Amino acid sequence: MEKHNAHGEGNGLRYGLSSMQGWRVEMEDAHTAVIGLPNGLDPWSFFAVYDGHAGSQVARYCCEHLLEHITSNPDFQGGGGGGGPAVEPSVDSVKSGIRTGFLQIDDHMRQISEKKHGGADRSGSTAVGVMVSPRHIYFINCGDSRGLLSRGGAVHFFTQDHKPSNPLEKERIQNAGGSVMIQRVNGSLAVSRALGDFDYKCVHGKGPTEQLVSPEPEVYAIERSEVEDEFIVLACDGIWDVMANEELCDFVRSRLEVTDDLERVCNEIVDTCLYKGSRDNMSVVLVCFVSAPKVSPEAVKREAELDKYLEGRVEEILKRQGDEGQMPDLVHVMRTLASESIPNLPPGGELASKTQHQNPAQEPSTTTGPAQEPYHSPAQLLWTVPRKEEAEEAEGNEGSLLLFT
């Protein structure tokens, strides 16, 4: 499937990103990656992922204008300017400025929508981001996209999803006259904080952060560790729906040991999530610090040996099918491989991350041109490899066959 990629470096950071529409009819995600911020903050960087819903308008507007709303407001600028660590704004002023920026852009978008359309736009968007200063990492979250920091070989921090079932979120929703049904706001919206979604922000007598859906972000300040900080991952729920924090962290670490191409790592993440069964838009931004894992000749050798082994096994399985008079069947190939003990599969990704080596008829994903059909064209059959523990519980059912027409 077609992807959008970008990469860059500066301020001691390297980043790569990948976004893919997946099985959705429309691409509603957006992203921001800026190294060197305005208003005298050259040593600072900002990265964010926006997961739109009910349209892409809010996500697109935020990716273009949210940073400006944050860095230009007086709350953020308190103590800033000059462009050096010695004059870094205080943690409190940065956190206050980020919060103010979110509230400002939300109100600004409402005003624009009412002027243009005579009523509020119905789309909304989550937002997860990081602002990296010389001394701190500021994680910013509004909704159920997620960011994490890998430090010292483990998940050191991750943001908390804003779901209506969360007790504090549920209390605010009920105080605004709403309800939580089937884990959704008024039985409809699956997130309790978001930008946009103005249909849920019209309770009279309540402030912007007291509405059914709040635009207020949670902001976390973490002191940087030059020796231990490895990488940051920002991703929408299309990624997190099928990969746990530790799984994704382990997978990224294993990929960084075989390539220093961050776009390739991000592409492997979205491809793996697609084959794990994600049916949503998928966007991921990977930001690497100087202490991120480096390419290892031993890991590269193991990877090449694994790829060669998988390709050989696929040929053997298909040949056996042909000898028995059967048509080549990718589902049978993957069922067979899933039942085997295969060493050195990428942690977190496992067999799903090696699907391209199990399907010789499928062309690799591309960043240009039309989306590629999976092997079972035109029916678009996608085989999903489950986690090992799920397979054991399924009593021999190694996976599930998803049909998208």
Short mmCIF file of C-alpha atoms in Angstrom, two decimals:
data_model
loop_
_atom_site.label_atom_id
_atom_site.label_comp_id
_atom_site.label_asym_id
_atom_site.label_seq_id
_atom_site.Cartn_x
_atom_site.Cartn_y
_atom_site.Cartn_z
CA MET A 1 0.00 0.00 0.00
CA GLU A 2 1.11 3.54 -0.69
CA LYS A 3 2.80 5.43 2.12
CA HIS A 4 3.93 8.96 2.81
CA ASN A 5 7.47 9.24 4.20
CA ALA A 6 9.77 11.97 5.45
CA HIS A 7 12.96 12.22 7.47
CA GLY A 8 15.37 14.82 8.80
CA GLU A 9 17.94 15.63 11.45
CA GLY A 10 19.24 18.46 13.59
CA ASN A 11 19.62 19.53 17.23
CA GLY A 12 21.19 16.15 17.96
CA LEU A 13 18.07 14.32 16.76
CA ARG A 14 17.18 12.18 13.76
CA TYR A 15 13.59 11.46 12.79
CA GLY A 16 11.65 9.42 10.29
CA LEU A 17 7.92 9.07 9.71
CA SER A 18 5.47 6.96 7.79
CA SER A 19 1.73 7.26 7.24
CA MET A 20 -0.61 4.96 5.37
CA GLN A 21 -4.33 5.08 4.66
CA GLY A 22 -4.72 1.36 5.27
CA TRP A 23 -8.18 -0.10 4.69
CA ARG A 24 -10.02 3.17 5.43
CA VAL A 25 -11.88 5.01 2.66
CA GLU A 26 -10.21 8.32 3.56
CA MET A 27 -6.87 9.34 5.06
CA GLU A 28 -7.67 11.47 8.11
CA ASP A 29 -4.26 11.47 9.86
CA ALA A 30 -1.76 14.32 9.74
CA HIS A 31 1.63 15.00 11.28
CA THR A 32 4.17 17.71 12.09
CA ALA A 33 7.97 17.52 12.27
CA VAL A 34 9.93 20.72 12.89
CA ILE A 35 13.58 20.99 13.94
CA GLY A 36 14.42 24.49 15.13
CA LEU A 37 11.42 26.41 16.45
CA PRO A 38 10.51 30.08 15.90
CA ASN A 39 10.65 32.90 18.44
CA GLY A 40 14.28 32.33 19.43
CA LEU A 41 13.94 28.60 20.08
CA ASP A 42 16.39 27.26 17.49
CA PRO A 43 17.65 24.42 19.76
CA TRP A 44 14.08 23.16 20.22
CA SER A 45 12.18 20.65 18.08
CA PHE A 46 8.53 19.64 17.78
CA PHE A 47 6.90 16.46 16.47
CA ALA A 48 3.24 15.47 16.52
CA VAL A 49 0.69 13.03 15.12
CA TYR A 50 -2.96 13.98 14.63
CA ASP A 51 -5.62 11.28 14.23
CA GLY A 52 -8.68 12.82 12.63
CA HIS A 53 -12.22 11.46 12.75
CA ALA A 54 -15.43 12.43 10.93
CA GLY A 55 -13.21 14.19 8.41
CA SER A 56 -9.64 15.41 8.08
CA GLN A 57 -10.19 19.17 8.36
CA VAL A 58 -9.25 19.59 12.04
CA ALA A 59 -6.22 17.30 11.80
CA ARG A 60 -4.92 19.15 8.74
CA TYR A 61 -5.41 22.57 10.31
CA CYS A 62 -3.67 21.52 13.53
CA CYS A 63 -0.66 20.11 11.72
CA GLU A 64 -0.17 23.50 10.06
CA HIS A 65 -1.02 25.89 12.89
CA LEU A 66 -0.86 24.27 16.36
CA LEU A 67 2.85 24.93 16.85
CA GLU A 68 2.38 28.61 16.04
CA HIS A 69 -0.44 28.90 18.57
CA ILE A 70 1.78 27.31 21.23
CA THR A 71 5.02 29.24 20.72
CA SER A 72 3.47 32.66 20.06
CA ASN A 73 1.26 32.96 23.13
CA PRO A 74 2.53 35.00 26.13
CA ASP A 75 2.23 32.08 28.55
CA PHE A 76 4.81 30.09 26.59
CA GLN A 77 7.13 33.03 26.00
CA GLY A 78 7.50 33.86 29.66
CA GLY A 79 11.25 33.62 30.28
CA GLY A 80 12.08 32.52 26.72
CA GLY A 81 14.00 34.04 23.85
CA GLY A 82 17.63 34.17 22.90
CA GLY A 83 17.95 30.59 21.67
CA GLY A 84 20.16 28.85 24.23
CA PRO A 85 19.91 26.42 27.15
CA ALA A 86 20.74 29.16 29.65
CA VAL A 87 17.55 31.05 28.80
CA GLU A 88 15.24 28.08 28.39
CA PRO A 89 11.70 28.96 29.50
CA SER A 90 10.65 27.50 32.82
CA VAL A 91 8.90 24.13 32.83
CA ASP A 92 5.75 25.73 34.20
CA SER A 93 5.64 28.39 31.48
CA VAL A 94 6.14 25.79 28.74
CA LYS A 95 3.38 23.57 30.12
CA SER A 96 1.07 26.55 30.54
CA GLY A 97 1.86 27.78 27.03
CA ILE A 98 1.13 24.40 25.47
CA ARG A 99 -2.22 24.23 27.26
CA THR A 100 -3.08 27.78 26.19
CA GLY A 101 -2.10 27.00 22.61
CA PHE A 102 -4.49 24.05 22.48
CA LEU A 103 -7.39 26.05 23.88
CA GLN A 104 -6.66 28.94 21.52
CA ILE A 105 -6.52 26.86 18.35
CA ASP A 106 -9.69 25.01 19.31
CA ASP A 107 -11.58 28.27 19.78
CA HIS A 108 -10.03 29.68 16.59
CA MET A 109 -11.14 26.66 14.54
CA ARG A 110 -14.68 27.00 15.88
CA GLN A 111 -14.81 30.66 14.83
CA ILE A 112 -13.44 29.89 11.35
CA SER A 113 -15.94 27.08 10.87
CA GLU A 114 -18.90 29.19 11.95
CA LYS A 115 -17.92 32.01 9.58
CA LYS A 116 -17.33 29.71 6.60
CA HIS A 117 -20.15 27.24 7.02
CA GLY A 118 -22.64 28.97 9.31
CA GLY A 119 -22.12 26.20 11.84
CA ALA A 120 -19.33 24.29 13.52
CA ASP A 121 -17.39 21.71 11.53
CA ARG A 122 -18.19 18.19 12.73
CA SER A 123 -14.69 16.72 12.39
CA GLY A 124 -12.26 16.30 15.25
CA SER A 125 -8.76 15.08 15.95
CA THR A 126 -6.61 13.66 18.68
CA ALA A 127 -3.10 15.05 19.09
CA VAL A 128 0.03 13.51 20.56
CA GLY A 129 3.34 15.30 20.38
CA VAL A 130 6.71 16.02 21.89
CA MET A 131 8.58 19.26 22.28
CA VAL A 132 12.27 18.56 22.78
CA SER A 133 14.35 21.29 24.41
CA PRO A 134 18.04 21.10 25.34
CA ARG A 135 17.06 20.07 28.86
CA HIS A 136 13.61 18.51 28.71
CA ILE A 137 11.23 16.35 26.73
CA TYR A 138 7.65 17.62 26.91
CA PHE A 139 5.10 14.95 26.03
CA ILE A 140 1.74 16.37 24.96
CA ASN A 141 -1.43 14.30 24.69
CA CYS A 142 -5.06 15.01 23.89
CA GLY A 143 -7.03 11.87 22.99
CA ASP A 144 -6.06 8.26 22.42
CA SER A 145 -3.02 8.54 20.20
CA ARG A 146 0.07 7.70 22.24
CA GLY A 147 3.71 8.62 22.72
CA LEU A 148 6.46 6.73 24.50
CA LEU A 149 10.09 7.20 25.45
CA SER A 150 12.60 4.35 25.37
CA ARG A 151 15.40 4.89 27.86
CA GLY A 152 18.09 2.42 28.86
CA GLY A 153 16.61 -0.42 26.82
CA ALA A 154 13.07 -0.24 28.20
CA VAL A 155 9.86 1.78 28.05
CA HIS A 156 10.56 4.65 30.44
CA PHE A 157 7.39 6.68 29.88
CA PHE A 158 4.17 6.60 27.89
CA THR A 159 1.17 8.89 27.70
CA GLN A 160 -2.23 7.87 29.06
CA ASP A 161 -5.13 7.51 26.63
CA HIS A 162 -8.12 9.77 27.20
CA LYS A 163 -11.04 7.36 27.10
CA PRO A 164 -14.61 8.06 28.27
CA SER A 165 -14.44 5.08 30.63
CA ASN A 166 -11.60 6.67 32.62
CA PRO A 167 -13.13 7.69 35.98
CA LEU A 168 -12.03 11.34 35.85
CA GLU A 169 -13.06 11.70 32.22
CA LYS A 170 -16.39 10.03 32.92
CA GLU A 171 -17.04 12.38 35.84
CA ARG A 172 -16.50 15.44 33.62
CA ILE A 173 -18.76 14.01 30.92
CA GLN A 174 -21.55 13.33 33.40
CA ASN A 175 -21.16 16.76 35.03
CA ALA A 176 -21.70 18.25 31.57
CA GLY A 177 -24.97 16.34 31.22
CA GLY A 178 -23.62 13.53 29.07
CA SER A 179 -23.29 9.81 29.53
CA VAL A 180 -20.85 7.03 28.75
CA MET A 181 -22.42 4.15 26.87
CA ILE A 182 -20.51 1.28 25.23
CA GLN A 183 -17.35 3.13 26.33
CA ARG A 184 -18.23 6.16 24.18
CA VAL A 185 -19.35 9.72 24.87
CA ASN A 186 -23.15 9.61 24.52
CA GLY A 187 -22.66 6.23 22.87
CA SER A 188 -20.91 7.81 19.89
CA LEU A 189 -17.40 9.27 20.30
CA ALA A 190 -14.62 6.93 21.46
CA VAL A 191 -12.34 9.64 22.90
CA SER A 192 -13.01 12.04 25.75
CA ARG A 193 -10.50 14.71 24.74
CA ALA A 194 -9.94 16.06 21.25
CA LEU A 195 -9.55 19.18 19.17
CA GLY A 196 -12.63 20.04 17.16
CA ASP A 197 -15.72 17.86 17.75
CA PHE A 198 -17.70 21.03 18.43
CA ASP A 199 -21.02 19.17 18.63
CA TYR A 200 -19.75 17.96 22.01
CA LYS A 201 -18.65 21.41 23.20
CA CYS A 202 -21.87 23.40 23.39
CA VAL A 203 -23.00 22.95 27.01
CA HIS A 204 -23.99 26.42 28.27
CA GLY A 205 -22.48 27.50 31.56
CA LYS A 206 -19.47 25.21 31.18
CA GLY A 207 -15.95 26.31 30.28
CA PRO A 208 -13.95 24.77 27.41
CA THR A 209 -12.31 22.20 29.67
CA GLU A 210 -15.62 21.21 31.30
CA GLN A 211 -17.44 20.14 28.14
CA LEU A 212 -18.38 16.61 27.10
CA VAL A 213 -15.16 16.55 25.10
CA SER A 214 -12.25 18.65 26.31
CA PRO A 215 -9.48 20.17 24.16
CA GLU A 216 -7.15 20.38 27.16
CA PRO A 217 -3.93 18.38 26.75
CA GLU A 218 -2.01 16.60 29.44
CA VAL A 219 1.60 17.79 29.40
CA TYR A 220 4.43 15.84 31.00
CA ALA A 221 7.95 17.25 31.47
CA ILE A 222 10.83 14.75 31.59
CA GLU A 223 14.45 15.73 32.13
CA ARG A 224 16.65 14.48 29.30
CA SER A 225 19.35 11.86 29.85
CA GLU A 226 22.00 12.10 27.15
CA VAL A 227 23.46 8.74 28.10
CA GLU A 228 20.24 6.70 28.32
CA ASP A 229 17.59 8.35 26.12
CA GLU A 230 17.19 6.19 22.99
CA PHE A 231 14.11 7.12 20.99
CA ILE A 232 10.58 8.49 21.05
CA VAL A 233 7.64 6.93 19.22
CA LEU A 234 4.48 8.91 18.43
CA ALA A 235 1.64 6.99 16.80
CA CYS A 236 -2.11 6.99 16.27
CA ASP A 237 -4.35 4.23 17.63
CA GLY A 238 -4.13 2.36 14.33
CA ILE A 239 -0.69 1.31 15.58
CA TRP A 240 -1.46 0.84 19.28
CA ASP A 241 -4.60 -1.22 18.58
CA VAL A 242 -2.40 -4.15 17.53
CA MET A 243 0.93 -3.53 19.30
CA ALA A 244 1.51 -3.01 23.01
CA ASN A 245 4.01 -0.43 24.27
CA GLU A 246 6.72 -2.96 25.06
CA GLU A 247 6.17 -4.83 21.80
CA LEU A 248 6.59 -1.72 19.69
CA CYS A 249 9.59 -0.58 21.71
CA ASP A 250 11.29 -3.97 21.29
CA PHE A 251 10.45 -4.04 17.59
CA VAL A 252 11.90 -0.58 16.97
CA ARG A 253 15.06 -1.46 18.88
CA SER A 254 15.52 -4.63 16.81
CA ARG A 255 15.03 -2.69 13.55
CA LEU A 256 17.56 -0.02 14.54
CA GLU A 257 20.13 -2.80 14.91
CA VAL A 258 19.73 -3.77 11.24
CA THR A 259 19.26 -0.37 9.55
CA ASP A 260 19.86 3.32 10.22
CA ASP A 261 17.14 4.29 7.71
CA LEU A 262 14.39 5.63 9.97
CA GLU A 263 11.86 5.80 7.14
CA ARG A 264 12.38 2.08 6.58
CA VAL A 265 11.88 1.38 10.28
CA CYS A 266 8.62 3.36 10.27
CA ASN A 267 7.46 1.59 7.11
CA GLU A 268 8.11 -1.77 8.76
CA ILE A 269 6.03 -0.66 11.74
CA VAL A 270 2.97 0.23 9.66
CA ASP A 271 3.34 -2.86 7.44
CA THR A 272 3.56 -5.09 10.50
CA CYS A 273 0.49 -3.47 12.05
CA LEU A 274 -1.41 -3.92 8.78
CA TYR A 275 -0.63 -7.64 8.81
CA LYS A 276 -1.48 -7.85 12.50
CA GLY A 277 -4.99 -6.74 11.57
CA SER A 278 -5.16 -2.95 11.97
CA ARG A 279 -7.99 -1.56 9.85
CA ASP A 280 -7.43 2.11 10.68
CA ASN A 281 -5.29 4.86 9.20
CA MET A 282 -1.75 4.46 10.51
CA SER A 283 0.84 7.14 11.26
CA VAL A 284 4.08 6.87 13.22
CA VAL A 285 6.91 9.29 13.94
CA LEU A 286 10.22 7.93 15.26
CA VAL A 287 12.66 10.37 16.88
CA CYS A 288 16.12 9.03 17.73
CA PHE A 289 18.61 10.48 20.20
CA VAL A 290 22.39 10.03 19.99
CA SER A 291 22.20 6.98 22.29
CA ALA A 292 19.72 5.10 20.10
CA PRO A 293 20.70 1.52 19.17
CA LYS A 294 23.23 1.34 16.36
CA VAL A 295 23.47 -1.07 13.43
CA SER A 296 25.10 -4.32 14.51
CA PRO A 297 26.88 -6.57 11.97
CA GLU A 298 25.75 -9.60 13.97
CA ALA A 299 22.11 -8.46 13.86
CA VAL A 300 22.34 -7.76 10.13
CA LYS A 301 23.71 -11.26 9.56
CA ARG A 302 20.93 -12.86 11.63
CA GLU A 303 18.32 -10.87 9.72
CA ALA A 304 19.70 -11.99 6.35
CA GLU A 305 19.77 -15.61 7.50
CA LEU A 306 16.17 -15.36 8.73
CA ASP A 307 14.97 -13.85 5.45
CA LYS A 308 16.73 -16.56 3.47
CA TYR A 309 15.25 -19.27 5.70
CA LEU A 310 11.70 -17.91 5.36
CA GLU A 311 11.94 -17.61 1.60
CA GLY A 312 13.21 -21.19 1.41
CA ARG A 313 10.42 -22.50 3.65
CA VAL A 314 7.79 -20.73 1.55
CA GLU A 315 9.17 -22.36 -1.59
CA GLU A 316 9.11 -25.76 0.12
CA ILE A 317 5.51 -25.36 1.29
CA LEU A 318 4.29 -24.13 -2.10
CA LYS A 319 6.13 -26.94 -3.89
CA ARG A 320 4.52 -29.51 -1.61
CA GLN A 321 1.11 -28.00 -2.36
CA GLY A 322 1.84 -28.17 -6.09
CA ASP A 323 2.98 -31.78 -5.84
CA GLU A 324 -0.34 -32.58 -4.15
CA GLY A 325 -2.27 -30.90 -6.96
CA GLN A 326 -3.35 -27.90 -4.86
CA MET A 327 -3.37 -24.24 -5.87
CA PRO A 328 -0.81 -21.99 -4.10
CA ASP A 329 -2.43 -20.70 -0.92
CA LEU A 330 -0.91 -17.95 1.21
CA VAL A 331 -3.24 -18.75 4.10
CA HIS A 332 -1.90 -22.30 4.20
CA VAL A 333 1.66 -20.99 4.03
CA MET A 334 1.15 -18.68 6.99
CA ARG A 335 -0.74 -21.29 9.03
CA THR A 336 2.15 -23.66 8.50
CA LEU A 337 4.79 -21.11 9.45
CA ALA A 338 2.79 -19.96 12.48
CA SER A 339 2.80 -23.52 13.80
CA GLU A 340 6.58 -23.75 13.58
CA SER A 341 9.23 -22.54 16.01
CA ILE A 342 11.24 -20.03 13.99
CA PRO A 343 14.28 -18.51 15.75
CA ASN A 344 15.34 -14.86 15.57
CA LEU A 345 11.99 -13.40 14.50
CA PRO A 346 11.87 -9.66 15.30
CA PRO A 347 10.54 -9.21 18.85
CA GLY A 348 7.18 -7.49 18.91
CA GLY A 349 6.69 -7.97 15.18
CA GLU A 350 7.20 -11.73 15.07
CA LEU A 351 5.95 -13.48 11.93
CA ALA A 352 3.70 -10.58 10.88
CA SER A 353 6.76 -8.40 10.31
CA LYS A 354 8.09 -10.88 7.74
CA THR A 355 5.00 -11.28 5.58
CA GLN A 356 6.80 -10.01 2.47
CA HIS A 357 9.07 -13.06 2.66
CA GLN A 358 6.08 -15.39 2.88
CA ASN A 359 4.28 -14.06 -0.19
CA PRO A 360 6.39 -14.14 -3.35
CA ALA A 361 3.44 -12.96 -5.46
CA GLN A 362 2.96 -9.71 -3.52
CA GLU A 363 4.91 -6.66 -4.57
CA PRO A 364 6.50 -4.69 -1.72
CA SER A 365 4.87 -1.58 -0.30
CA THR A 366 5.70 1.60 -2.15
CA THR A 367 5.83 5.28 -1.37
CA THR A 368 4.65 6.23 -4.87
CA GLY A 369 1.99 5.02 -7.26
CA PRO A 370 -1.28 3.22 -6.55
CA ALA A 371 -1.83 1.01 -3.53
CA GLN A 372 -0.79 -2.60 -4.07
CA GLU A 373 -3.29 -5.44 -3.70
CA PRO A 374 -2.43 -8.26 -1.29
CA TYR A 375 -1.92 -11.75 -2.63
CA HIS A 376 -5.58 -12.77 -2.78
CA SER A 377 -6.55 -10.11 -5.31
CA PRO A 378 -9.22 -9.01 -6.03
CA ALA A 379 -10.98 -10.10 -2.84
CA GLN A 380 -8.35 -8.39 -0.64
CA LEU A 381 -7.81 -11.20 1.83
CA LEU A 382 -5.48 -10.39 4.67
CA TRP A 383 -4.10 -13.03 6.98
CA THR A 384 -3.51 -11.85 10.49
CA VAL A 385 -0.93 -13.60 12.67
CA PRO A 386 -1.92 -13.43 16.36
CA ARG A 387 0.32 -13.17 19.37
CA LYS A 388 1.65 -16.49 20.64
CA GLU A 389 -0.52 -16.51 23.77
CA GLU A 390 -3.63 -15.81 21.68
CA ALA A 391 -2.78 -18.71 19.41
CA GLU A 392 -2.44 -21.05 22.39
CA GLU A 393 -5.83 -19.97 23.73
CA ALA A 394 -7.44 -20.48 20.34
CA GLU A 395 -6.87 -24.26 20.50
CA GLY A 396 -5.18 -24.64 17.18
CA ASN A 397 -6.65 -21.59 15.47
CA GLU A 398 -3.39 -19.84 14.53
CA GLY A 399 -5.02 -16.68 13.26
CA SER A 400 -8.07 -15.17 11.69
CA LEU A 401 -8.96 -14.45 8.11
CA LEU A 402 -10.19 -10.93 7.56
CA LEU A 403 -12.21 -10.17 4.44
CA PHE A 404 -12.42 -6.63 3.12
CA THR A 405 -14.47 -6.11 -0.02
#
